[in-house]
PDB file of C-alpha atoms in Angstrom:
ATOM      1  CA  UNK L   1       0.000   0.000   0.000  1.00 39.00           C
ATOM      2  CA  UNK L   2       0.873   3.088  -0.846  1.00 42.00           C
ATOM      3  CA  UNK L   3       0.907   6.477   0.921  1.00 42.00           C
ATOM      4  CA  UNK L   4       0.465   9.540  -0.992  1.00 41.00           C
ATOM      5  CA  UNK L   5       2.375  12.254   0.411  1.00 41.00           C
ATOM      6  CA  UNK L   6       0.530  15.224   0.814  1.00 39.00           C
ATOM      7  CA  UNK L   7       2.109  18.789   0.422  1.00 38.00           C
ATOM      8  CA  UNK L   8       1.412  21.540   2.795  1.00 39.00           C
ATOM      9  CA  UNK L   9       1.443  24.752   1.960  1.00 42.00           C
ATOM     10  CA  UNK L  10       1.192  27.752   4.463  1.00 43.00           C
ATOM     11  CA  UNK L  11      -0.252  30.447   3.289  1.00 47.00           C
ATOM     12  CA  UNK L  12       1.344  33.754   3.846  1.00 49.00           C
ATOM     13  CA  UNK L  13      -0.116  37.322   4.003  1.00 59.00           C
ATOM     14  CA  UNK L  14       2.616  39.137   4.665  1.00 65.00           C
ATOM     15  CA  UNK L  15       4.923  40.722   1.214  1.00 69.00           C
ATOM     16  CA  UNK L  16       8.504  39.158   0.823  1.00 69.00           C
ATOM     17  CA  UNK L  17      10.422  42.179   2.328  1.00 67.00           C
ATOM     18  CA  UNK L  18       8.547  41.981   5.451  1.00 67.00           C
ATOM     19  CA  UNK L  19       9.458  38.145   6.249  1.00 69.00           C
ATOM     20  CA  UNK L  20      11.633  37.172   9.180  1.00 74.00           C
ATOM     21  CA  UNK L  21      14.267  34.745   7.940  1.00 73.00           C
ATOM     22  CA  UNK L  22      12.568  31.694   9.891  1.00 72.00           C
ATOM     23  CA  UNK L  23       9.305  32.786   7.775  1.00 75.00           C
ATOM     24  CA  UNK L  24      11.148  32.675   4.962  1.00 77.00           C
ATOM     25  CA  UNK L  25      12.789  29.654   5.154  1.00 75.00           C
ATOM     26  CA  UNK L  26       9.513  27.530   6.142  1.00 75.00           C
ATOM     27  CA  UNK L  27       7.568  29.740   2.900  1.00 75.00           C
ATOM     28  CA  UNK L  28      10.994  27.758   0.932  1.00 76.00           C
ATOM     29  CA  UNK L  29       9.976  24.419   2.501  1.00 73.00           C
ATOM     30  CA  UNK L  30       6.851  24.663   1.584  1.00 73.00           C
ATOM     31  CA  UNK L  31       7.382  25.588  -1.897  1.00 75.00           C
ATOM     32  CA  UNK L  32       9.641  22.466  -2.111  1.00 74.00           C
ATOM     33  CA  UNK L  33       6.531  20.264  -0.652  1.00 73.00           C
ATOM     34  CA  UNK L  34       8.318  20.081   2.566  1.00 72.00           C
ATOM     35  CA  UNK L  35       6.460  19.983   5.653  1.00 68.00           C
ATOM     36  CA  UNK L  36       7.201  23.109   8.301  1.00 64.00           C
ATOM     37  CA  UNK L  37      10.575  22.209  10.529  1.00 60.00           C
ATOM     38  CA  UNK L  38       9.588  21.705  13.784  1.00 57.00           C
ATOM     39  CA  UNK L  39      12.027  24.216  16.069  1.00 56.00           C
ATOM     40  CA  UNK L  40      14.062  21.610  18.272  1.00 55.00           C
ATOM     41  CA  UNK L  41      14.135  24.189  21.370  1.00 56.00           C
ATOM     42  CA  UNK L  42       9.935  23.474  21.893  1.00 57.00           C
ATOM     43  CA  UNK L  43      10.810  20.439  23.581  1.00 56.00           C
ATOM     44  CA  UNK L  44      13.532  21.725  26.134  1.00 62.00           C
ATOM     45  CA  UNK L  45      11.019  24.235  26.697  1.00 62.00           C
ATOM     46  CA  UNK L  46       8.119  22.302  27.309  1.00 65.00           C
ATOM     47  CA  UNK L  47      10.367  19.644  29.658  1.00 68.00           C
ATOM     48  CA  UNK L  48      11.734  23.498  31.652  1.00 64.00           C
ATOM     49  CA  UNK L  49       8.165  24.518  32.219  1.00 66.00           C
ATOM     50  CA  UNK L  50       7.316  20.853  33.666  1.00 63.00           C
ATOM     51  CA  UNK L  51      10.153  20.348  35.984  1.00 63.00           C
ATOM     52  CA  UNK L  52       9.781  24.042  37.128  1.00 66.00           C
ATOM     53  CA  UNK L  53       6.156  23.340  37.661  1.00 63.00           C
ATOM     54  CA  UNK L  54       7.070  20.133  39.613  1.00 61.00           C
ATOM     55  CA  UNK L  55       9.961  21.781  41.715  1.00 59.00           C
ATOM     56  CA  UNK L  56       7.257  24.273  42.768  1.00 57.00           C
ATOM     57  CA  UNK L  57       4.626  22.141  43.972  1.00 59.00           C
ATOM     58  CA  UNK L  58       8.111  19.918  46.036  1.00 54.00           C
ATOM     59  CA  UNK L  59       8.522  23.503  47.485  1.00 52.00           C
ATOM     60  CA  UNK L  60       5.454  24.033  48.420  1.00 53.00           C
ATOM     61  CA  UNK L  61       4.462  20.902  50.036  1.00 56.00           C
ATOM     62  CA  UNK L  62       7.841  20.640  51.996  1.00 55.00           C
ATOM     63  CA  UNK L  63       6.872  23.304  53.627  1.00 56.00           C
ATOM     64  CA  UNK L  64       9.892  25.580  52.949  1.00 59.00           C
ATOM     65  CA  UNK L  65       7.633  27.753  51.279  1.00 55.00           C
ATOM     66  CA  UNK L  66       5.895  29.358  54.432  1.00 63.00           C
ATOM     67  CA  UNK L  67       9.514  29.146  55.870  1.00 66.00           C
ATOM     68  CA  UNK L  68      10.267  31.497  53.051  1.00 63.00           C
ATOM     69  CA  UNK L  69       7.421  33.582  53.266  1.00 67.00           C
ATOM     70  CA  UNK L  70       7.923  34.137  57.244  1.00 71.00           C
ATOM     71  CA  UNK L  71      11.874  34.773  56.228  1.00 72.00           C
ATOM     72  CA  UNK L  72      10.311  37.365  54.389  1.00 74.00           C
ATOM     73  CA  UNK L  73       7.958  38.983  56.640  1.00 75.00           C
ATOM     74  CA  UNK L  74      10.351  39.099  59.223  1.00 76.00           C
ATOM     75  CA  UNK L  75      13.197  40.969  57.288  1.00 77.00           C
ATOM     76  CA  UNK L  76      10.128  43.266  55.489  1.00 82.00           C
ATOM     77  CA  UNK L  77       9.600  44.349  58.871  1.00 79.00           C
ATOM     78  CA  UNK L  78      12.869  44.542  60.503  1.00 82.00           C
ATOM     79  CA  UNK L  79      13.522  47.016  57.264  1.00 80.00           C
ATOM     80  CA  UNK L  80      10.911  48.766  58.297  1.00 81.00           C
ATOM     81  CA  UNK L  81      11.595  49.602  61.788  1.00 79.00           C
ATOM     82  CA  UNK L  82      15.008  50.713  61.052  1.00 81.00           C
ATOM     83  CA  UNK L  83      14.000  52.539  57.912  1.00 77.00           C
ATOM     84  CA  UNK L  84      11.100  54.168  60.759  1.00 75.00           C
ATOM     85  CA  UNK L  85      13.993  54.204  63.446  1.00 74.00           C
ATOM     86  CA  UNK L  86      16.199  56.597  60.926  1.00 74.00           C
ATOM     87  CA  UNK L  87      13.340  58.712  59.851  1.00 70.00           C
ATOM     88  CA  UNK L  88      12.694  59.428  63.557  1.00 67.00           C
ATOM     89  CA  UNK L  89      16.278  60.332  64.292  1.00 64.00           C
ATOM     90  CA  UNK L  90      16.055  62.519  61.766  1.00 60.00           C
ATOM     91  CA  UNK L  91      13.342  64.363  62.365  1.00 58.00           C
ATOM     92  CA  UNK L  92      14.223  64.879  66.076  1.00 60.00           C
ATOM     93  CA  UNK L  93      16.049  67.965  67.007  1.00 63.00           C
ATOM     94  CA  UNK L  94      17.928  68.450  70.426  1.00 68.00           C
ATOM     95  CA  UNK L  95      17.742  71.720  71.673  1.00 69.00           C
ATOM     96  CA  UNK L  96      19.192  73.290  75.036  1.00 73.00           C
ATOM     97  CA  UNK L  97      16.801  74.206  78.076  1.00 75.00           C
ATOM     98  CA  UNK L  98      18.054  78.112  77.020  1.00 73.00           C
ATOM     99  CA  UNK L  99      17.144  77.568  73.417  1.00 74.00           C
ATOM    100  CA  UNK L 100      13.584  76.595  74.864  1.00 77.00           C
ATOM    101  CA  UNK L 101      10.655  79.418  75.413  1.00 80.00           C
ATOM    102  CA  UNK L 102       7.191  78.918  76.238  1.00 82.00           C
ATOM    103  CA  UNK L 103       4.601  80.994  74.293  1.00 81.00           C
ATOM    104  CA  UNK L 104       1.790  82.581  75.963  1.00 82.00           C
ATOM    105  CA  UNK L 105      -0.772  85.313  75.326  1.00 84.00           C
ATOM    106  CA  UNK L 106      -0.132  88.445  76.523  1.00 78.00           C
ATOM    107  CA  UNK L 107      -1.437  92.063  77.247  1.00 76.00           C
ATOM    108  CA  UNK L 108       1.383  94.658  75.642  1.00 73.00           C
ATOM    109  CA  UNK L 109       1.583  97.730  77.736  1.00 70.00           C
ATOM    110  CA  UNK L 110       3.170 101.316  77.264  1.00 70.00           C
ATOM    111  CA  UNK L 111       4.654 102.269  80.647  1.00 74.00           C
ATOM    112  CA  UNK L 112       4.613 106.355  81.802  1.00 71.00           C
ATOM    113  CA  UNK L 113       6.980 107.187  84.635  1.00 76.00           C
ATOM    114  CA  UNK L 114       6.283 110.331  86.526  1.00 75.00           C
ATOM    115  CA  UNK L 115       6.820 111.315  89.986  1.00 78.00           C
ATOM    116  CA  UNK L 116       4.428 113.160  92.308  1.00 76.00           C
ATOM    117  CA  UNK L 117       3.734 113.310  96.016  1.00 80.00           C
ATOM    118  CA  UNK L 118       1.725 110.676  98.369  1.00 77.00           C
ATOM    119  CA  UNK L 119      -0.830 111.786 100.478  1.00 80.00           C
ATOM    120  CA  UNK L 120      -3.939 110.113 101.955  1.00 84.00           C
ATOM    121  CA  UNK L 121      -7.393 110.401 100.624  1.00 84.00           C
ATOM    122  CA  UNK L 122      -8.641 111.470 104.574  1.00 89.00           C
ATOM    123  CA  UNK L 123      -6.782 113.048 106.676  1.00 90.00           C
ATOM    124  CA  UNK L 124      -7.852 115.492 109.981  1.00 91.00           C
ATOM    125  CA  UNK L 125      -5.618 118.019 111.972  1.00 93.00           C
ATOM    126  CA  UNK L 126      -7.284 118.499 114.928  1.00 94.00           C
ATOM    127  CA  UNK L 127      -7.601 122.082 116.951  1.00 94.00           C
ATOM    128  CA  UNK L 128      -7.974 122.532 120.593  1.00 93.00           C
ATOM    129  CA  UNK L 129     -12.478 123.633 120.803  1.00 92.00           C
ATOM    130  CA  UNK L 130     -11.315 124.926 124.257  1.00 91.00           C
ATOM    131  CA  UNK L 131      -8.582 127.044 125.819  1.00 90.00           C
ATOM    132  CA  UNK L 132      -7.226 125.136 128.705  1.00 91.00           C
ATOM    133  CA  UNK L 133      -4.022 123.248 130.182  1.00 93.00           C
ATOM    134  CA  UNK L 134      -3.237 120.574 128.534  1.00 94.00           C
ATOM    135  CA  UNK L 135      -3.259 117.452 130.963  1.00 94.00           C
ATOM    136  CA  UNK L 136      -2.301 114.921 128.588  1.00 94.00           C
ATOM    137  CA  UNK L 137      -1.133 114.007 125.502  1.00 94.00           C
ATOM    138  CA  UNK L 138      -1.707 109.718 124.752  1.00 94.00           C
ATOM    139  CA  UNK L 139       0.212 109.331 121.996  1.00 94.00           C
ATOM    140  CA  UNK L 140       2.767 110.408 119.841  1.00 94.00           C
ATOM    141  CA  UNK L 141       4.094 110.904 116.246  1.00 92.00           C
ATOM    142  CA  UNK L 142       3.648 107.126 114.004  1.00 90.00           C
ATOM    143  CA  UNK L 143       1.306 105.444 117.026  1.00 92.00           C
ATOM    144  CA  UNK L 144      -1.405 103.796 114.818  1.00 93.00           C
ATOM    145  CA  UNK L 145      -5.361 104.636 116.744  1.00 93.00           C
ATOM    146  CA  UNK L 146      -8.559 102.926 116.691  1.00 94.00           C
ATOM    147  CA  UNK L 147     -11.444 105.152 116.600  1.00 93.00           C
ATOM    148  CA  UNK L 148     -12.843 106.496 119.563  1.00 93.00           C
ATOM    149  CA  UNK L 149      -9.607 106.165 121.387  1.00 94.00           C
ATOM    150  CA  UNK L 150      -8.391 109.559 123.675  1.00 94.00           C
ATOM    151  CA  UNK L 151      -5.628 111.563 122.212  1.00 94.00           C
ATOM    152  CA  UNK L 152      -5.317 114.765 124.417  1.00 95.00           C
ATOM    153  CA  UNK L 153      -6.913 115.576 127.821  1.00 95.00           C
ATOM    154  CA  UNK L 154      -7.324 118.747 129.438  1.00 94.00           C
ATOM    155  CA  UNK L 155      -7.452 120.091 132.179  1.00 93.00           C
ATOM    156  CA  UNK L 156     -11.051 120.317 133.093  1.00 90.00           C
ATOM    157  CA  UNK L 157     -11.863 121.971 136.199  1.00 92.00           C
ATOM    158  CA  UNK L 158     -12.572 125.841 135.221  1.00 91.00           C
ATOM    159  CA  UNK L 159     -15.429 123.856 132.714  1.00 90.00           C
ATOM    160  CA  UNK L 160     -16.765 121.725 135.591  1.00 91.00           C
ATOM    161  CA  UNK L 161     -17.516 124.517 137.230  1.00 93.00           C
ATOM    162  CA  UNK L 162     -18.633 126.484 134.435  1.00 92.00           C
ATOM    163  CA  UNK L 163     -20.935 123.362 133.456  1.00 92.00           C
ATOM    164  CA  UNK L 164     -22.318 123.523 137.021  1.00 93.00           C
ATOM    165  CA  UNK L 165     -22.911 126.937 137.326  1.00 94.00           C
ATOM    166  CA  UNK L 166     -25.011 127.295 134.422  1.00 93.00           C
ATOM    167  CA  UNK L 167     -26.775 124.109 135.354  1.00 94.00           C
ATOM    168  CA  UNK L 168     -27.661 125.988 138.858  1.00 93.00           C
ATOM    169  CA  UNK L 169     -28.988 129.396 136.737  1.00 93.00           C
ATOM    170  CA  UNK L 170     -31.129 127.152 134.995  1.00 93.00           C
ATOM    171  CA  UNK L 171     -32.322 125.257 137.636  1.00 94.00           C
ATOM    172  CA  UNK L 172     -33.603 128.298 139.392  1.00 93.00           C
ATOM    173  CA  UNK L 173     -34.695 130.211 136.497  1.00 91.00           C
ATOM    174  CA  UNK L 174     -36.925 126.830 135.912  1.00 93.00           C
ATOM    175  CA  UNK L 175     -38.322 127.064 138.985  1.00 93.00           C
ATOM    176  CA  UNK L 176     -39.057 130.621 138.992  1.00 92.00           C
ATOM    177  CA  UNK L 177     -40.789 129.795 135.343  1.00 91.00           C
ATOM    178  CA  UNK L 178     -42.998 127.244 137.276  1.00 93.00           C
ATOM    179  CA  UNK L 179     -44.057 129.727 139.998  1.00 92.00           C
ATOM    180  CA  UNK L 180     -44.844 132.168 137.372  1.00 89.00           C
ATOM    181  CA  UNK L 181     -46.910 129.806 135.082  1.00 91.00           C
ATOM    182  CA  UNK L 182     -49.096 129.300 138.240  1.00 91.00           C
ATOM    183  CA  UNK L 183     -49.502 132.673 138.925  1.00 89.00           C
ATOM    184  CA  UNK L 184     -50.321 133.475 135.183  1.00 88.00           C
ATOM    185  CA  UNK L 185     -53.384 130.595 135.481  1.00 90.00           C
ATOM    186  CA  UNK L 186     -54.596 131.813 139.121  1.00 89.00           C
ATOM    187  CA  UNK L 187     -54.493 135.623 137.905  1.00 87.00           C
ATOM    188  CA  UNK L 188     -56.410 134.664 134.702  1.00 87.00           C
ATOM    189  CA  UNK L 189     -59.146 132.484 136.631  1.00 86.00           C
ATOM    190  CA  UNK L 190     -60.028 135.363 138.681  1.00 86.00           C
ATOM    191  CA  UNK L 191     -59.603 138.245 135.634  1.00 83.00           C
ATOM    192  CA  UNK L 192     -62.445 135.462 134.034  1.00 85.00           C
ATOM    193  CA  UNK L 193     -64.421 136.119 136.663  1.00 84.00           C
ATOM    194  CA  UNK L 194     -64.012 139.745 137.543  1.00 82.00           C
ATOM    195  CA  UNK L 195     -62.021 139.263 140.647  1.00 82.00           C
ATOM    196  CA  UNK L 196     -58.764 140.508 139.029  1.00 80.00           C
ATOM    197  CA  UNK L 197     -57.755 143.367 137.296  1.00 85.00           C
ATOM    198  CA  UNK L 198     -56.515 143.597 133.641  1.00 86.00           C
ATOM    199  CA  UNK L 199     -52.936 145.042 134.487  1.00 88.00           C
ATOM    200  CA  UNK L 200     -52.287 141.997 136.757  1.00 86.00           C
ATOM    201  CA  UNK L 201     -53.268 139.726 134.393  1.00 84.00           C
ATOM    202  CA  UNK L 202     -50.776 141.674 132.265  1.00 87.00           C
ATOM    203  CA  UNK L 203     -48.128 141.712 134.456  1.00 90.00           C
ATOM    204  CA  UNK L 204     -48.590 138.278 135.347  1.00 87.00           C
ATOM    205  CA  UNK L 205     -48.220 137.195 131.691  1.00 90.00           C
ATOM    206  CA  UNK L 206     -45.116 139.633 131.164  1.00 91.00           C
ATOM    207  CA  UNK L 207     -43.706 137.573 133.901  1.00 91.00           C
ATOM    208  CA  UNK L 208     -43.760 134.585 132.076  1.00 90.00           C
ATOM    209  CA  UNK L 209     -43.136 135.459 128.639  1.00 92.00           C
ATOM    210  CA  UNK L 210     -39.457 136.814 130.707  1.00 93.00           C
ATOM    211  CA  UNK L 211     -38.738 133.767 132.470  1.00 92.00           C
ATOM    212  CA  UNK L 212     -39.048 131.505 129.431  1.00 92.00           C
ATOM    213  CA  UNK L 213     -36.827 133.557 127.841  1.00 93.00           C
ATOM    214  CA  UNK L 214     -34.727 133.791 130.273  1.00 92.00           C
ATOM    215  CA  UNK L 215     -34.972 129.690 130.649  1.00 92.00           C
ATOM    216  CA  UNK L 216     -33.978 129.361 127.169  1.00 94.00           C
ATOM    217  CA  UNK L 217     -31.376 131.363 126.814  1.00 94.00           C
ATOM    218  CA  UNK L 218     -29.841 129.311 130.228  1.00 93.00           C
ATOM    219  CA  UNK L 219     -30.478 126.453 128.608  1.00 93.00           C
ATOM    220  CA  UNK L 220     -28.195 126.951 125.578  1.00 94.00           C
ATOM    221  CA  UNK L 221     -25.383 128.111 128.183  1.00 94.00           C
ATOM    222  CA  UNK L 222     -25.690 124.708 129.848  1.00 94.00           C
ATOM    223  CA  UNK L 223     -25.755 123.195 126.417  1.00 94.00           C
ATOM    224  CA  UNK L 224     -22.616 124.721 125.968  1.00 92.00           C
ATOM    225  CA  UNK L 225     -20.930 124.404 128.560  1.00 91.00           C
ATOM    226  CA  UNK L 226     -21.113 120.800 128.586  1.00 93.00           C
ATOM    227  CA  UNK L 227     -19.961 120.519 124.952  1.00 92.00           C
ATOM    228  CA  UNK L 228     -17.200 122.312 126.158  1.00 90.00           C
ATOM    229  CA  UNK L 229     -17.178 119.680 129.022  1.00 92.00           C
ATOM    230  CA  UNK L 230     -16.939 117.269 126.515  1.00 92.00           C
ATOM    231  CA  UNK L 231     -14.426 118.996 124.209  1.00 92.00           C
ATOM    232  CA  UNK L 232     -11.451 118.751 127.246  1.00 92.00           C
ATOM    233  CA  UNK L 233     -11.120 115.189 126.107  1.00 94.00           C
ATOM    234  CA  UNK L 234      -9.948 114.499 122.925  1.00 94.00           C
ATOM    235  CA  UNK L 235     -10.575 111.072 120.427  1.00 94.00           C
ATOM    236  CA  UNK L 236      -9.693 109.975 117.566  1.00 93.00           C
ATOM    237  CA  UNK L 237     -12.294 110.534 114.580  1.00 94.00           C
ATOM    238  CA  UNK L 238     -11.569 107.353 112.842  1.00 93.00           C
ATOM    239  CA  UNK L 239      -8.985 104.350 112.372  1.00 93.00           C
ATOM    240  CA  UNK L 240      -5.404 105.462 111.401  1.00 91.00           C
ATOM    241  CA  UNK L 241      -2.076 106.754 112.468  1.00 92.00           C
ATOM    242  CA  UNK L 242      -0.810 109.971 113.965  1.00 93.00           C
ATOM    243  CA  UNK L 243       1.144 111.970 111.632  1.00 91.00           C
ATOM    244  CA  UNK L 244       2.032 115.048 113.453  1.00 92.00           C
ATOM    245  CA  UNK L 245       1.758 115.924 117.070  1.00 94.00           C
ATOM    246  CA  UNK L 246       2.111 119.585 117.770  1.00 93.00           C
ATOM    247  CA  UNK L 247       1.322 120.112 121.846  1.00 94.00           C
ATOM    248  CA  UNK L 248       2.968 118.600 125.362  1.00 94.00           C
ATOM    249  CA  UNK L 249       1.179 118.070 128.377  1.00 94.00           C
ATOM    250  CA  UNK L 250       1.110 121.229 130.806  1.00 93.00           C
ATOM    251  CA  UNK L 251       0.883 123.315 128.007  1.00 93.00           C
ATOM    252  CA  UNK L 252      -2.023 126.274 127.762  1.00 94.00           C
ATOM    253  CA  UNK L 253      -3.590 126.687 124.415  1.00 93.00           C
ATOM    254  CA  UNK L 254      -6.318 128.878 123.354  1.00 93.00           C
ATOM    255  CA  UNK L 255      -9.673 127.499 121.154  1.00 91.00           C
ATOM    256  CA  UNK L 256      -8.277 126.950 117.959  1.00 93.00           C
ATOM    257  CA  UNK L 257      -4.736 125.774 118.501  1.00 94.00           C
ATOM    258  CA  UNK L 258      -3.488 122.956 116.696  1.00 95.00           C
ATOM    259  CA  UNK L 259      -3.248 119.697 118.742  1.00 94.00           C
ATOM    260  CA  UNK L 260      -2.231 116.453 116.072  1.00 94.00           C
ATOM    261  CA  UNK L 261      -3.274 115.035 113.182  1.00 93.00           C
ATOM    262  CA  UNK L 262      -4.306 111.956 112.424  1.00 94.00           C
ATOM    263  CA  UNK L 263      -4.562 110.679 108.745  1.00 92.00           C
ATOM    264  CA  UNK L 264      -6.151 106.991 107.288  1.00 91.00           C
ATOM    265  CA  UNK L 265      -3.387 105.079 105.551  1.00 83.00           C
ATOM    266  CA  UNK L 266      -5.959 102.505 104.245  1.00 82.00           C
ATOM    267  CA  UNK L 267      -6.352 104.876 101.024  1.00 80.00           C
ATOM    268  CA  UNK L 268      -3.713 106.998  99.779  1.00 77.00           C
ATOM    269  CA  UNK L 269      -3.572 109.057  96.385  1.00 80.00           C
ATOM    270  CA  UNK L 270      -0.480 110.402  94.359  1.00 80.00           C
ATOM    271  CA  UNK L 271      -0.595 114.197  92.929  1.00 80.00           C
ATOM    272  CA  UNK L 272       1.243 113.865  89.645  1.00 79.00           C
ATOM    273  CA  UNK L 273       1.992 116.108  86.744  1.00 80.00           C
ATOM    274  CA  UNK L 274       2.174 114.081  83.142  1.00 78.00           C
ATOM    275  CA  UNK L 275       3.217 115.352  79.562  1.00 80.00           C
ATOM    276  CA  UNK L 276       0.849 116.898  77.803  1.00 80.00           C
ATOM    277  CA  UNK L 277       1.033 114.622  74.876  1.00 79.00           C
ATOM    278  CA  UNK L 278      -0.270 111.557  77.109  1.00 76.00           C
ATOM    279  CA  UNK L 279      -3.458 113.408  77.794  1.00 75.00           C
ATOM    280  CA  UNK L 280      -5.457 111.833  75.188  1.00 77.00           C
ATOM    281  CA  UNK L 281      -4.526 108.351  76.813  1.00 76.00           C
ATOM    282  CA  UNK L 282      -5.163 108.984  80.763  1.00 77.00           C
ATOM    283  CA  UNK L 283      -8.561 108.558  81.454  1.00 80.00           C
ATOM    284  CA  UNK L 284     -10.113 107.631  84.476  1.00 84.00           C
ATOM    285  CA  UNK L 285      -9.973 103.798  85.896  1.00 81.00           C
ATOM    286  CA  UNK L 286      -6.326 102.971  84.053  1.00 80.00           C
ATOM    287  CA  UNK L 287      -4.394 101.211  86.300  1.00 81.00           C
ATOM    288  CA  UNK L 288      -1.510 102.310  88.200  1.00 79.00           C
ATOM    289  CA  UNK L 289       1.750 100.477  89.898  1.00 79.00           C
ATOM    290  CA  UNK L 290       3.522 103.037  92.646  1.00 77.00           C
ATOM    291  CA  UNK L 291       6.586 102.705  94.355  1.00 78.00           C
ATOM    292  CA  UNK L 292       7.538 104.524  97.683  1.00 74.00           C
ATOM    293  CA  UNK L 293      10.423 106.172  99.010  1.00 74.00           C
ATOM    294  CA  UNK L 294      11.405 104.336 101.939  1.00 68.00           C
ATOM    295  CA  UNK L 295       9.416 101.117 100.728  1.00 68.00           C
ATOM    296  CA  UNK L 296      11.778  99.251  98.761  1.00 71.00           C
ATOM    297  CA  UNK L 297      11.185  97.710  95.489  1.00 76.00           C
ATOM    298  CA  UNK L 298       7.390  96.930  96.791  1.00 78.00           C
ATOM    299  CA  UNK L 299       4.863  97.773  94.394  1.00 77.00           C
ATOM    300  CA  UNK L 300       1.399  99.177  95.161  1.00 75.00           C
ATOM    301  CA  UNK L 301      -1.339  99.262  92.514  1.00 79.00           C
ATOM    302  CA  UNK L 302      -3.892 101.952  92.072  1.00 76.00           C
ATOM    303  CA  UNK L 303      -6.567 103.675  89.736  1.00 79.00           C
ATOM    304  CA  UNK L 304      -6.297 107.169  88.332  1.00 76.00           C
TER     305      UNK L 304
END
């Protein structure tokens, strides 16, 4: 029997300048009635792929593959850290404790100095309301005093009897008032009913009209005289300290002489002149720090 060859031809679409030689060559061959050459490298290929194929799977089911892939993961992430480790060194930046300020909000403030003179809000110099000896004197210059307490005493015996002589005026002129009244009513009873004449009843109320007056005007001299009484002891008006003292004891001084004076340190005010040109920024309320002569480097606050 008898096989009958058959040629194969492969049909090409491609011109004759644009074959590769292998194209060529096979387009040759199959002009000749040659079958296409088979390329000899197809088979190491094909027995590459299978034993690389079969070493894989060996890999894999020995279970060096997950030994691999935790190799891996560990020395991903030890690069890591150290690549994190150097990033962090780099970014940090040592600095000195002087190189170092805190930042805070604050107020900015434009500072006047001026200089004036200190004097308390209240002060009192007190004057003698009597002229007398002076008996005693309590205190002295810088002695700090509550109110009420005594500061001078005088010498109060001309005014005890003064107080008790006008005491006795009135006393009697009172009871001469009283024995007039009476006679007033009893001479008026019997001028009602005819008894009386008009000119007693006249004289009778002239009588009276006199000794009130004459009450009242007593009256005021006792008033007086026991304010004056009262004014032989001197007291303080109010809490503070004695500034200036200006009598002794055994000394005589006349109604109006100076005695002391006291003044309240609690509140104290400054008498200052300032440029003109910071006018237009003093206003009342600013605040104020002071510092006395005498005080140190102690700082009091105020208002202006």
């Amino acid at each position: 029997m008898r096989r009958k060859k058959t040629a194969m031809t492969t049909r090409n679409d491609k011109p004759d300048w644009a074959l590769t030689k292998r194209e060529r060559a096979q387009a040759e061959r199959a002009a000749k009635g040659l079958p296409p050459k088979k390329h000899p490298l197809r088979w190491l290929w094909l027995i590459a792929l299978v034993a690389l194929a079969g070493g894989a799977a060996w890999f894999v089911q020995s279970g060096r593959f997950a030994q691999f892939q935790a190799d891996r993961a560990a020395a991903t992430a030890e690069a890591q850290a150290e690549a994190d480790l150097r990033a962090k060194r780099a970014a940090t930046l040592q600095l000195a404790p002087f190189e170092v300020t805190t930042l805070a909000p604050a107020t900015l403030m434009e500072t006047l100095k001026i200089t004036g003179s200190l004097a308390p809000v209240r002060q009192v110099h007190l004057s003698s309301e009597v002229s007398a000896k002076v008996e005693a004197v309590a205190v002295r210059a810088g002695d700090a005093v509550a109110a009420g307490d005594v500061l001078v005493r005088f010498d109060a015996t001309a005014l005890d009897i003064q107080l008790a002589q006008a005491t006795a005026n009135a006393e009697a002129t009172r009871v001469q008032l009283e024995q007039a009244r009476s006679d007033f009513d009893r001479t008026k009873d019997l001028a009602d009913r005819g008894l009386a004449a008009q000119n007693n009843l006249d004289r009778a109320r002239s009588t009276l009209a006199q000794l009130t007056a004459t009450l009242a005007a007593q009256e005021t001299l006792v008033a007086n005289a026991q304010r004056a009484r009262d004014n032989a002891v001197v007291r303080a008006p109010f809490d503070g300290v004695v500034f200036e003292r200006a009598v002794d004891p055994g000394q005589f001084v006349a109604t109006g002489t100076p005695l002391m004076t006291v003044v309240d340190l609690a509140a104290l005010e400054v008498e200052a002149t300032a440029p003109v040109s910071y006018a237009p920024d003093l206003a009342p309320g600013l605040d104020v720090a002071l510092t006395v002569e005498g005080f140190g480097d102690r700082v009091f606050e105020g208002k202006v």
